[in-house]
CSV table of C-alpha atoms in Angstrom, one decimal:
chain,number,residue,atom,x,y,z
A,1,MET,CA,22.7,-125.2,231.3
A,2,ALA,CA,22.6,-128.3,233.3
A,3,ARG,CA,23.1,-131.6,231.5
A,4,SER,CA,22.3,-135.1,232.5
A,5,GLY,CA,22.3,-138.5,230.7
A,6,PHE,CA,24.7,-141.3,229.9
A,7,ILE,CA,27.9,-141.6,227.9
A,8,THR,CA,28.4,-144.4,225.3
A,9,ASP,CA,31.4,-144.5,223.0
A,10,ARG,CA,32.1,-140.8,223.3
A,11,TRP,CA,28.4,-140.0,222.8
A,12,LYS,CA,26.5,-137.9,225.2
A,13,VAL,CA,22.7,-138.0,225.4
A,14,ILE,CA,21.1,-134.8,226.5
A,15,ASP,CA,17.8,-135.7,228.2
A,16,ASP,CA,17.4,-132.4,230.1
A,17,PRO,CA,15.8,-130.9,228.2
A,18,PRO,CA,14.9,-133.6,225.7
A,19,ILE,CA,15.1,-131.3,222.8
A,20,PRO,CA,16.8,-127.8,222.5
A,21,ARG,CA,14.5,-124.8,222.3
A,22,VAL,CA,16.1,-124.0,218.9
A,23,LEU,CA,14.0,-126.9,217.5
A,24,LEU,CA,10.6,-126.0,219.2
A,25,ALA,CA,10.7,-122.2,219.7
A,26,SER,CA,8.6,-121.3,216.7
A,27,THR,CA,7.1,-124.7,215.8
A,28,ALA,CA,5.0,-125.3,218.9
A,29,THR,CA,2.2,-122.9,217.8
A,30,LEU,CA,2.2,-123.8,214.1
A,31,SER,CA,-0.1,-126.6,213.6
A,32,PRO,CA,1.5,-128.1,210.4
A,33,TRP,CA,4.8,-128.4,212.4
A,34,SER,CA,3.6,-129.4,215.8
A,35,VAL,CA,3.4,-132.9,214.8
A,36,LEU,CA,7.0,-132.9,213.8
A,37,ALA,CA,7.9,-131.2,217.0
A,38,SER,CA,6.2,-133.8,219.1
A,39,GLU,CA,7.8,-136.5,217.2
A,40,ALA,CA,11.2,-134.9,217.9
A,41,SER,CA,10.6,-134.5,221.6
A,42,SER,CA,10.1,-138.2,221.8
A,43,SER,CA,13.6,-138.8,220.6
A,44,THR,CA,16.9,-137.9,222.2
A,45,MET,CA,19.2,-135.3,220.9
A,46,LEU,CA,22.9,-136.3,220.6
A,47,ASP,CA,25.6,-134.1,221.8
A,48,LEU,CA,28.2,-134.2,219.0
A,49,THR,CA,30.5,-131.5,220.3
A,50,GLY,CA,33.2,-134.0,221.2
A,51,HIS,CA,32.6,-136.3,218.2
A,52,TRP,CA,34.7,-136.3,215.0
A,53,ALA,CA,31.5,-135.2,213.1
A,54,GLY,CA,31.2,-132.1,215.2
A,55,PHE,CA,34.8,-131.2,214.7
A,56,ALA,CA,34.5,-131.7,211.0
A,57,ALA,CA,31.3,-129.6,210.9
A,58,LEU,CA,33.1,-126.7,212.7
A,59,ALA,CA,36.1,-127.0,210.3
A,60,VAL,CA,33.8,-126.8,207.3
A,61,PHE,CA,32.0,-123.8,208.7
A,62,PHE,CA,35.2,-121.8,209.5
A,63,VAL,CA,36.7,-122.6,206.1
A,64,ALA,CA,33.5,-121.4,204.5
A,65,TYR,CA,33.5,-118.2,206.5
A,66,GLY,CA,37.1,-117.6,205.7
A,67,LEU,CA,36.2,-117.7,202.1
A,68,VAL,CA,33.4,-115.2,202.9
A,69,ILE,CA,35.7,-112.8,204.6
A,70,ALA,CA,38.1,-113.1,201.6
A,71,GLU,CA,35.5,-112.3,199.1
A,72,GLU,CA,37.1,-108.9,198.1
A,73,THR,CA,40.4,-110.7,197.4
A,74,LEU,CA,39.0,-113.9,195.7
A,75,HIS,CA,36.1,-112.4,193.9
A,76,LEU,CA,34.0,-115.3,195.0
A,77,ARG,CA,30.4,-114.7,195.8
A,78,LYS,CA,29.8,-115.1,199.6
A,79,SER,CA,26.7,-117.3,199.2
A,80,LYS,CA,28.7,-120.1,197.5
A,81,PRO,CA,30.9,-121.4,200.3
A,82,VAL,CA,28.2,-121.2,202.9
A,83,MET,CA,25.6,-123.0,200.8
A,84,VAL,CA,28.1,-125.9,200.2
A,85,ALA,CA,29.0,-125.8,203.9
A,86,ALA,CA,25.3,-126.1,204.9
A,87,GLY,CA,24.9,-129.2,202.8
A,88,ILE,CA,28.0,-130.9,204.2
A,89,ILE,CA,27.0,-130.0,207.8
A,90,TRP,CA,23.5,-131.5,207.4
A,91,VAL,CA,24.9,-134.7,205.7
A,92,LEU,CA,27.1,-135.1,208.8
A,93,VAL,CA,24.2,-134.6,211.1
A,94,ALA,CA,21.9,-137.1,209.1
A,95,VAL,CA,24.7,-139.8,208.8
A,96,VAL,CA,25.5,-139.8,212.5
A,97,TYR,CA,21.8,-139.9,213.6
A,98,ALA,CA,21.2,-142.7,211.0
A,99,GLN,CA,24.1,-144.7,212.6
A,100,HIS,CA,22.2,-144.5,215.9
A,101,GLY,CA,19.0,-145.7,214.3
A,102,ASP,CA,17.3,-142.2,214.3
A,103,THR,CA,16.1,-141.2,210.8
A,104,HIS,CA,13.7,-138.5,212.0
A,105,THR,CA,15.5,-136.0,214.2
A,106,ALA,CA,17.7,-134.6,211.4
A,107,GLU,CA,14.7,-134.2,209.1
A,108,ILE,CA,12.7,-132.4,211.7
A,109,ALA,CA,15.5,-130.0,212.6
A,110,VAL,CA,16.4,-129.0,209.0
A,111,ARG,CA,12.6,-128.4,208.3
A,112,HIS,CA,12.5,-126.0,211.1
A,113,ASN,CA,15.6,-124.1,209.9
A,114,LEU,CA,14.0,-124.0,206.4
A,115,LEU,CA,10.9,-122.5,207.9
A,116,GLU,CA,13.1,-119.8,209.6
A,117,PHE,CA,14.7,-119.0,206.2
A,118,ALA,CA,11.4,-119.1,204.3
A,119,GLU,CA,10.0,-116.3,206.4
A,120,LEU,CA,13.2,-114.2,206.3
A,121,PHE,CA,13.5,-114.8,202.5
A,122,LEU,CA,10.0,-113.8,201.5
A,123,PHE,CA,10.2,-110.7,203.8
A,124,LEU,CA,13.4,-109.5,202.2
A,125,LEU,CA,12.4,-110.4,198.7
A,126,ALA,CA,9.3,-108.1,199.1
A,127,ALA,CA,11.3,-105.3,200.6
A,128,MET,CA,14.0,-105.6,197.9
A,129,THR,CA,11.5,-105.7,195.1
A,130,TYR,CA,10.0,-102.4,196.3
A,131,ILE,CA,13.4,-100.8,196.6
A,132,ASN,CA,14.2,-101.9,193.0
A,133,ALA,CA,10.9,-100.6,191.8
A,134,MET,CA,11.5,-97.2,193.4
A,135,ASP,CA,14.9,-97.2,191.9
A,136,GLU,CA,13.4,-98.0,188.4
A,137,ARG,CA,11.0,-95.1,188.7
A,138,GLY,CA,13.9,-92.7,189.3
A,139,VAL,CA,13.3,-92.0,193.1
A,140,PHE,CA,16.8,-92.5,194.2
A,141,ASP,CA,18.3,-90.8,191.0
A,142,LEU,CA,16.3,-87.7,191.8
A,143,LEU,CA,17.7,-87.8,195.4
A,144,ARG,CA,21.3,-88.2,194.1
A,145,VAL,CA,21.1,-85.4,191.5
A,146,LYS,CA,19.5,-83.0,194.0
A,147,LEU,CA,22.3,-83.6,196.3
A,148,VAL,CA,25.0,-83.3,193.8
A,149,THR,CA,23.7,-80.1,192.1
A,150,GLN,CA,22.9,-78.0,195.2
A,151,GLY,CA,26.4,-76.7,195.6
A,152,TYR,CA,27.1,-78.2,199.0
A,153,SER,CA,30.7,-78.6,200.3
A,154,LEU,CA,32.2,-82.0,200.6
A,155,ARG,CA,31.9,-81.8,204.5
A,156,THR,CA,28.2,-80.8,204.2
A,157,ILE,CA,27.6,-83.8,201.9
A,158,PHE,CA,29.4,-86.0,204.3
A,159,TRP,CA,27.0,-85.0,207.0
A,160,ILE,CA,24.0,-85.2,204.7
A,161,THR,CA,24.6,-88.6,203.3
A,162,GLY,CA,25.3,-90.0,206.8
A,163,ALA,CA,22.1,-88.4,208.2
A,164,LEU,CA,20.1,-89.8,205.2
A,165,ALA,CA,21.6,-93.3,205.8
A,166,PHE,CA,20.7,-93.1,209.5
A,167,VAL,CA,17.1,-92.0,208.6
A,168,ILE,CA,16.4,-94.3,205.6
A,169,SER,CA,18.0,-97.5,206.9
A,170,PRO,CA,15.2,-98.0,209.6
A,171,VAL,CA,12.6,-98.3,206.7
A,172,ALA,CA,14.7,-99.5,203.7
A,173,ASP,CA,17.2,-101.7,205.5
A,174,ASN,CA,20.8,-100.9,206.0
A,175,LEU,CA,22.2,-103.0,203.1
A,176,THR,CA,20.0,-101.2,200.5
A,177,THR,CA,20.5,-97.7,202.1
A,178,ALA,CA,24.3,-98.1,202.2
A,179,LEU,CA,24.4,-99.2,198.5
A,180,LEU,CA,22.3,-96.3,197.3
A,181,LEU,CA,24.1,-93.6,199.3
A,182,ALA,CA,27.5,-95.0,198.4
A,183,THR,CA,26.5,-94.3,194.8
A,184,VAL,CA,25.9,-90.7,195.7
A,185,VAL,CA,29.2,-90.1,197.4
A,186,ILE,CA,31.1,-91.9,194.5
A,187,ALA,CA,29.3,-89.5,192.0
A,188,VAL,CA,30.1,-86.5,194.2
A,189,GLY,CA,33.7,-87.4,195.1
A,190,GLY,CA,34.9,-88.2,191.7
A,191,GLN,CA,38.6,-88.6,191.8
A,192,ASN,CA,38.8,-87.5,195.5
A,193,ARG,CA,39.6,-91.0,196.8
A,194,LYS,CA,40.0,-89.7,200.5
A,195,PHE,CA,36.6,-88.2,200.6
A,196,VAL,CA,34.9,-91.2,199.1
A,197,GLY,CA,36.7,-93.6,201.4
A,198,VAL,CA,35.8,-91.6,204.6
A,199,ALA,CA,32.2,-90.9,203.4
A,200,CYS,CA,31.6,-94.6,202.6
A,201,ILE,CA,32.8,-95.5,206.2
A,202,ASN,CA,30.4,-92.9,207.5
A,203,ILE,CA,27.5,-94.3,205.5
A,204,VAL,CA,28.2,-97.9,206.7
A,205,ILE,CA,28.2,-96.8,210.4
A,206,ALA,CA,25.1,-94.6,210.0
A,207,ALA,CA,23.1,-97.3,208.1
A,208,ASN,CA,24.0,-99.9,210.8
A,209,ALA,CA,23.2,-97.6,213.7
A,210,GLY,CA,20.0,-96.5,212.1
A,211,GLY,CA,19.0,-100.1,211.4
A,212,ALA,CA,19.5,-101.0,215.0
A,213,PHE,CA,16.4,-99.2,216.4
A,214,SER,CA,13.9,-100.5,213.8
A,215,PRO,CA,12.5,-103.9,213.2
A,216,PHE,CA,13.0,-103.2,209.5
A,217,GLY,CA,16.4,-101.7,209.6
A,218,ASP,CA,18.6,-104.8,209.9
A,219,ILE,CA,18.3,-108.6,209.5
A,220,THR,CA,19.2,-109.0,213.1
A,221,THR,CA,16.4,-106.7,214.4
A,222,LEU,CA,13.9,-108.4,212.0
A,223,MET,CA,14.8,-111.8,213.5
A,224,VAL,CA,14.5,-110.5,217.1
A,225,TRP,CA,11.1,-109.0,216.2
A,226,GLN,CA,9.8,-112.0,214.4
A,227,LYS,CA,10.6,-114.2,217.5
A,228,GLY,CA,8.4,-111.9,219.6
A,229,LEU,CA,11.2,-111.2,222.1
A,230,VAL,CA,11.0,-107.5,221.7
A,231,GLN,CA,7.8,-105.7,220.7
A,232,PHE,CA,7.6,-103.2,217.8
A,233,GLY,CA,7.5,-100.0,220.0
A,234,GLN,CA,10.3,-101.3,222.3
A,235,PHE,CA,13.0,-101.1,219.5
A,236,PHE,CA,12.8,-97.3,219.5
A,237,GLN,CA,14.3,-97.2,223.0
A,238,LEU,CA,17.5,-97.8,221.1
A,239,PHE,CA,17.1,-94.5,219.2
A,240,LEU,CA,19.4,-92.3,221.3
A,241,PRO,CA,22.1,-95.0,221.8
A,242,ALA,CA,22.2,-95.4,217.9
A,243,VAL,CA,22.4,-91.7,217.4
A,244,VAL,CA,25.5,-91.7,219.8
A,245,ASN,CA,27.0,-94.6,218.0
A,246,TRP,CA,27.0,-92.8,214.7
A,247,MET,CA,27.7,-89.2,215.9
A,248,VAL,CA,30.9,-89.9,217.8
A,249,PRO,CA,32.9,-91.5,215.0
A,250,ALA,CA,31.2,-89.2,212.4
A,251,PHE,CA,32.4,-86.0,214.2
A,252,ILE,CA,35.9,-87.4,214.4
A,253,MET,CA,36.1,-88.4,210.7
A,254,SER,CA,34.4,-85.2,209.6
A,255,LEU,CA,37.6,-83.4,210.7
A,256,ALA,CA,39.4,-85.2,207.9
A,257,VAL,CA,37.0,-84.0,205.2
A,258,GLY,CA,37.7,-80.7,203.5
A,259,LYS,CA,35.3,-77.9,203.0
A,260,GLU,CA,36.0,-77.6,199.2
A,261,SER,CA,33.1,-78.0,196.7
A,262,PRO,CA,32.8,-81.1,194.6
A,263,ASP,CA,33.2,-81.1,190.8
A,264,PRO,CA,30.0,-79.8,189.2
A,265,VAL,CA,27.8,-82.4,187.7
A,266,HIS,CA,25.4,-81.5,184.8
A,267,GLU,CA,22.7,-84.2,184.9
A,268,GLN,CA,18.9,-84.3,185.0
A,269,ALA,CA,16.9,-86.9,186.9
A,270,VAL,CA,13.4,-87.8,185.8
A,271,LEU,CA,10.9,-89.2,188.3
A,272,HIS,CA,8.8,-91.5,186.1
A,273,HIS,CA,5.0,-91.8,186.5
A,274,GLY,CA,4.1,-93.9,189.6
A,275,GLY,CA,7.3,-93.3,191.7
A,276,GLY,CA,5.4,-91.5,194.3
A,277,VAL,CA,2.6,-94.0,194.4
A,278,ILE,CA,5.1,-96.9,194.8
A,279,VAL,CA,6.7,-95.1,197.8
A,280,CYS,CA,3.3,-94.8,199.4
A,281,LEU,CA,2.5,-98.4,198.7
A,282,PHE,CA,5.8,-99.4,200.3
A,283,LEU,CA,5.0,-97.4,203.5
A,284,PHE,CA,1.5,-99.0,203.5
A,285,THR,CA,3.1,-102.5,203.1
A,286,ILE,CA,5.3,-101.8,206.3
A,287,VAL,CA,2.2,-100.8,208.2
A,288,MET,CA,0.5,-104.0,207.1
A,289,ALA,CA,3.5,-106.0,208.3
A,290,VAL,CA,3.4,-104.3,211.7
A,291,CYS,CA,-0.4,-104.7,212.1
A,292,ALA,CA,-0.2,-108.4,211.0
A,293,HIS,CA,2.4,-109.1,213.8
A,294,ASN,CA,0.9,-106.8,216.5
A,295,PHE,CA,-2.8,-107.2,216.2
A,296,LEU,CA,-3.4,-110.4,214.2
A,297,HIS,CA,-0.5,-112.4,215.7
A,298,LEU,CA,0.5,-113.5,212.2
A,299,PRO,CA,4.1,-113.5,210.8
A,300,PRO,CA,5.1,-110.0,209.5
A,301,VAL,CA,5.9,-111.6,206.2
A,302,MET,CA,2.2,-112.0,205.5
A,303,GLY,CA,1.8,-108.2,205.4
A,304,MET,CA,4.9,-107.9,203.3
A,305,MET,CA,3.8,-110.4,200.6
A,306,THR,CA,0.4,-108.9,200.5
A,307,GLY,CA,2.0,-105.6,199.8
A,308,LEU,CA,4.1,-107.2,197.1
A,309,GLY,CA,0.9,-108.4,195.5
A,310,LEU,CA,-0.4,-104.8,195.5
A,311,LEU,CA,2.8,-103.6,193.8
A,312,LYS,CA,2.4,-106.3,191.1
A,313,PHE,CA,-1.2,-105.1,190.5
A,314,TYR,CA,0.0,-101.5,190.3
A,315,GLY,CA,2.8,-102.6,188.0
A,316,TYR,CA,0.2,-104.2,185.7
A,317,TYR,CA,-1.6,-100.8,185.6
A,318,LEU,CA,1.8,-99.0,184.8
A,319,LYS,CA,2.3,-101.4,182.0
A,320,ARG,CA,-1.2,-101.1,180.5
A,321,ARG,CA,-1.5,-97.3,180.8
A,322,ASP,CA,-1.8,-96.1,177.3
A,323,HIS,CA,-0.4,-92.6,178.0
A,324,PHE,CA,2.7,-94.0,179.5
A,325,PHE,CA,3.1,-97.4,177.8
A,326,PRO,CA,1.1,-98.2,174.7
A,327,ALA,CA,-0.4,-101.7,174.7
A,328,PRO,CA,1.3,-104.1,172.1
A,329,PRO,CA,-0.7,-104.5,168.9
A,330,GLU,CA,-0.7,-108.3,169.2
A,331,GLN,CA,-1.0,-110.5,172.3
A,332,ASN,CA,-0.5,-114.2,172.3
A,333,LEU,CA,-3.0,-115.6,174.8
A,334,GLY,CA,-0.9,-118.8,175.2
A,335,ASP,CA,2.1,-116.8,176.8
A,336,THR,CA,2.9,-117.5,180.3
A,337,ALA,CA,2.4,-115.0,183.0
A,338,LEU,CA,6.1,-113.9,182.9
A,339,ALA,CA,5.8,-113.3,179.1
A,340,LEU,CA,2.6,-111.4,179.5
A,341,GLU,CA,4.0,-108.9,181.9
A,342,GLY,CA,7.6,-108.8,180.4
A,343,GLU,CA,8.0,-107.0,177.3
A,344,SER,CA,11.0,-106.5,175.1
A,345,SER,CA,13.4,-103.9,176.4
A,346,LYS,CA,13.5,-102.3,173.0
A,347,GLN,CA,9.8,-101.2,173.2
A,348,LYS,CA,9.8,-97.6,174.4
A,349,ALA,CA,7.1,-95.3,175.9
A,350,ARG,CA,6.3,-92.2,174.1
A,351,ASP,CA,8.4,-90.3,176.6
A,352,GLY,CA,11.4,-92.4,175.9
A,353,ALA,CA,11.4,-94.4,179.2
A,354,SER,CA,11.9,-98.2,179.0
A,355,GLN,CA,8.8,-100.3,179.8
A,356,TYR,CA,8.0,-101.1,183.4
A,357,ASN,CA,8.4,-104.7,184.3
A,358,ILE,CA,7.7,-106.0,187.8
A,359,PHE,CA,9.6,-109.2,187.2
A,360,LYS,CA,12.7,-107.1,186.4
A,361,SER,CA,12.5,-105.6,189.9
A,362,LEU,CA,12.3,-109.1,191.2
A,363,GLU,CA,15.3,-110.3,189.2
A,364,ARG,CA,17.4,-107.4,190.6
A,365,ALA,CA,17.0,-108.5,194.3
A,366,GLU,CA,20.2,-109.2,196.0
A,367,TRP,CA,20.1,-112.9,195.3
A,368,ASP,CA,23.6,-113.5,196.5
A,369,THR,CA,22.7,-112.0,199.8
A,370,LEU,CA,19.4,-114.1,200.0
A,371,MET,CA,21.3,-117.3,199.4
A,372,PHE,CA,24.0,-116.2,201.8
A,373,PHE,CA,21.3,-116.1,204.5
A,374,TYR,CA,20.1,-119.5,203.5
A,375,GLY,CA,23.6,-121.0,204.0
A,376,VAL,CA,24.2,-119.1,207.3
A,377,ILE,CA,20.9,-120.1,208.8
A,378,LEU,CA,21.3,-123.8,207.7
A,379,CYS,CA,24.9,-123.8,208.9
A,380,VAL,CA,24.2,-122.4,212.3
A,381,GLY,CA,21.1,-124.6,212.6
A,382,GLY,CA,23.2,-127.7,211.9
A,383,LEU,CA,25.8,-126.7,214.5
A,384,GLY,CA,23.0,-126.2,216.9
A,385,THR,CA,21.6,-129.6,216.4
A,386,MET,CA,25.0,-131.0,217.2
A,387,GLY,CA,25.0,-129.1,220.5
A,388,TYR,CA,27.4,-126.3,219.9
A,389,LEU,CA,24.8,-123.6,220.6
A,390,ALA,CA,23.8,-125.1,223.9
A,391,MET,CA,27.5,-125.3,224.8
A,392,GLY,CA,28.0,-121.6,223.7
A,393,SER,CA,25.0,-120.5,225.7
A,394,GLU,CA,26.4,-122.2,228.8
A,395,LEU,CA,29.8,-120.7,228.3
A,396,MET,CA,28.7,-117.1,227.5
A,397,TYR,CA,25.4,-116.6,229.3
A,398,GLY,CA,25.9,-119.1,232.1
A,399,GLN,CA,29.4,-118.2,233.2
A,400,LEU,CA,30.1,-114.7,231.9
A,401,GLY,CA,26.5,-113.3,232.5
A,402,PRO,CA,24.2,-111.7,230.0
A,403,THR,CA,25.7,-108.2,230.2
A,404,THR,CA,29.3,-109.2,229.4
A,405,ALA,CA,28.2,-111.7,226.9
A,406,ASN,CA,26.0,-109.2,225.0
A,407,ILE,CA,28.7,-106.7,224.9
A,408,LEU,CA,31.2,-109.4,223.5
A,409,ILE,CA,28.5,-110.3,220.9
A,410,GLY,CA,29.2,-107.0,219.2
A,411,PHE,CA,33.0,-107.8,218.9
A,412,LEU,CA,32.2,-111.2,217.6
A,413,SER,CA,29.7,-109.8,215.0
A,414,ALA,CA,32.6,-107.6,213.6
A,415,VAL,CA,34.5,-110.6,212.7
A,416,VAL,CA,31.9,-113.3,211.9
A,417,ASP,CA,29.1,-111.1,210.6
A,418,ASN,CA,26.2,-110.1,212.8
A,419,ILE,CA,23.6,-112.3,211.0
A,420,PRO,CA,24.9,-115.8,212.0
A,421,VAL,CA,25.9,-114.3,215.5
A,422,MET,CA,22.3,-113.1,216.1
A,423,PHE,CA,20.8,-116.3,214.7
A,424,ALA,CA,23.0,-118.3,217.1
A,425,VAL,CA,21.9,-116.2,220.0
A,426,LEU,CA,18.2,-116.6,219.2
A,427,ALA,CA,18.8,-120.3,218.8
A,428,MET,CA,20.4,-120.4,222.3
A,429,ARG,CA,17.4,-118.5,223.6
A,430,PRO,CA,19.1,-117.3,226.9
A,431,ASP,CA,16.7,-116.2,229.7
A,432,MET,CA,17.0,-112.4,229.5
A,433,ASP,CA,14.9,-109.4,230.2
A,434,VAL,CA,13.9,-106.8,227.6
A,435,GLY,CA,16.8,-104.5,228.5
A,436,GLN,CA,19.3,-107.3,227.7
A,437,TRP,CA,17.6,-108.4,224.5
A,438,LEU,CA,17.7,-104.7,223.4
A,439,LEU,CA,21.4,-104.6,224.4
A,440,VAL,CA,22.3,-107.7,222.3
A,441,THR,CA,20.3,-106.2,219.4
A,442,LEU,CA,22.2,-102.9,219.6
A,443,THR,CA,25.6,-104.5,219.9
A,444,ALA,CA,25.0,-107.1,217.2
A,445,GLY,CA,23.8,-104.4,214.8
A,446,VAL,CA,26.4,-101.6,215.4
A,447,GLY,CA,29.3,-104.0,216.4
A,448,GLY,CA,29.4,-105.0,212.7
A,449,SER,CA,30.7,-101.5,212.0
A,450,LEU,CA,34.0,-102.1,213.7
A,451,LEU,CA,35.2,-103.9,210.6
A,452,SER,CA,34.2,-103.6,207.0
A,453,VAL,CA,33.4,-107.4,206.8
A,454,GLY,CA,31.3,-107.2,209.9
A,455,SER,CA,28.0,-106.2,208.3
A,456,ALA,CA,26.3,-106.9,204.9
A,457,ALA,CA,26.3,-103.1,204.4
A,458,GLY,CA,30.1,-103.0,204.7
A,459,VAL,CA,30.6,-105.9,202.4
A,460,ALA,CA,28.2,-104.5,199.8
A,461,VAL,CA,29.8,-101.0,199.8
A,462,MET,CA,33.3,-102.6,199.5
A,463,GLY,CA,32.1,-104.0,196.1
A,464,GLN,CA,30.5,-100.8,195.2
A,465,ALA,CA,33.6,-98.6,195.8
A,466,ARG,CA,36.1,-101.3,195.0
A,467,GLY,CA,39.7,-100.2,195.6
A,468,VAL,CA,38.7,-97.1,197.4
A,469,TYR,CA,36.7,-98.3,200.4
A,470,THR,CA,38.6,-101.4,201.6
A,471,PHE,CA,39.2,-103.5,204.7
A,472,PHE,CA,42.3,-101.5,205.7
A,473,SER,CA,40.9,-98.1,204.9
A,474,HIS,CA,38.0,-98.9,207.3
A,475,LEU,CA,40.4,-100.4,209.8
A,476,LYS,CA,42.2,-97.0,210.0
A,477,TRP,CA,39.1,-95.6,211.7
A,478,SER,CA,38.2,-98.6,213.8
A,479,TRP,CA,39.4,-96.9,217.0
A,480,ALA,CA,36.9,-93.9,216.5
A,481,ILE,CA,34.1,-96.4,215.8
A,482,LEU,CA,35.0,-98.3,219.0
A,483,LEU,CA,34.6,-95.1,221.0
A,484,GLY,CA,31.2,-94.8,219.5
A,485,TYR,CA,30.4,-98.4,220.3
A,486,ALA,CA,31.3,-97.9,224.0
A,487,ALA,CA,29.4,-94.6,224.2
A,488,SER,CA,26.3,-96.2,222.7
A,489,VAL,CA,26.4,-99.1,225.2
A,490,TRP,CA,26.8,-96.7,228.1
A,491,THR,CA,23.9,-94.5,226.8
A,492,HIS,CA,21.6,-97.6,226.6
A,493,PHE,CA,22.3,-98.4,230.3
A,494,LEU,CA,21.7,-94.9,231.3
A,495,ILE,CA,18.5,-94.1,229.6
A,496,ASN,CA,16.9,-97.5,229.5
A,497,ALA,CA,17.7,-98.6,233.0
A,498,SER,CA,14.1,-99.4,233.7
A,499,SER,CA,14.0,-102.1,231.0
A,500,PHE,CA,16.5,-104.2,233.1
A,501,SER,CA,15.1,-106.3,235.8
C-alpha cells in the first residue's frame, strides 16, 4: 500500500487514501452512517504506528490476549481483559486525535466498529437462544442418551461424535456443537480419561472443519459472508477440503482409541412438547437469513431476529397451553413483560416438566463469548484506526503475496484466535479473488485447531472437560492436525483451481 504525505513531530499523515477502507467498507451504503463517513473522509487519518500511543495500544492488546490464553490457569473470564483493553485503546485514539484538533474521527471510527459488533451480536444471540430452547426441550438429551445406550464401542462413538460435530456445526455453529458433543463423550467415557481427551480433540477439529464451509458454522465465515466477499453457495466449495482436514487427524487418533464398550448408562430422555417445532423454526430462521441477504440485500441478522420473534411467539403458546402448562390462577396486569412470560421455577406442568420460559433461553446465551467478541472487534478496530492494519496488509499481502499470507493466517489464528485474525484481514480488505478469500476462510477456521486456544470451540471444551482435555493434551496431537491442515490446503488448490484468477 503506497503512502504519501508529510511528517511532523513523528506523525505521518496518510492522504492516499484519505481514509482506510475499514472505516467505509460497510458504511457507504447505509444512509444513517453515510453522513459520518463523508465527514471522516474530509479529515486526515493519522498513522500512529510509530507513536508512543500506538506502542502503548499494542502492549495493552498483547497483555489482554495473554490473559485470554491463560484463562484455564487464571480462571478469569476471557471477555474481561479484552473489554478493558478496548476501552483503553480507544481512549488513546481519542486523546491523540483531540491533541491534533480532530474531535470527530475517533467517534466515527468507533461507531463503525460498534455497528460491526451489533450485527454479529444480534445474529449470535438469536442462534444461541434457539440452541438453548432446543436444549431445554430435550432435543440434545435425546441425542446423547440414544448414543450412550446403543451399545457402540468407544471407537465407534469416537467416529460418530466426530461425524455429528462435522455435520451439525455448519448449522448450529462450532462453539455450540463442540460443547454439546463434549458432554456426550464425557458421559460415555466416564473414568476413561484417555478416551475423553482424544474424543474431545476430535470434536474440536471436526466442529472447526465443519464450520469452515458454511456461513453459519463459524464466526469467521459469518463475517466473510456478511461482508459480501463470498456468496452463500460459494462456501460449499470448501466441503471436500474441510472433510480432508478432519479425516486425516481423526484416522490417526482413532488408532489410539480402544474397541471396548463404554460403561452402561441407565437413563431416559424425554423430548418435551414443541421440541420438533423449534427445530423446524430454527431451520426456517436460517432460510430467512439466507434469503434476506441473497435476494433482499439486507443484513442476514434481519432474518435471524425475525426468527427469534417467531420463537418468542411459539414460546408464549407453550407457556399458555393448558394441557402442557396450566395458566396461573391470578395475573397481575401491571407486571412487566419479563414477569408476564417468566414464572416461578417451582410451578410444574402436569407431566412434571418445569415451565417453559423464553427469557431463560436468552439468559443462557454465551454472554462471556458475546462480550469477548465486543472486546476483540473494538480492540482490532482501534489498532486499525492507528494504522496497524494497513501496515500489516502491506507486509503480508503486499510483500509475501496472498497465497503465502493466507496460509500463514492459519498458523496465526492458532495462537491469537481466529476471530480477531479474520476481523483484521477483513479490515485490511486486500484485493483478492474468490479462491483466495475461500483459502483464508478455510485456514482461519481450521488453523485454530492446531492449538486448543486457537478457537472458541477449543477454549469452551477445555472448560467443559477441565483437567482432561487441556492445552498440552491437545498439543500432543498437533502434528497430526498439521498434516490435516496441509492436506486441506492442497485439496483446495486442487479442486477449486477455477476460483483463482
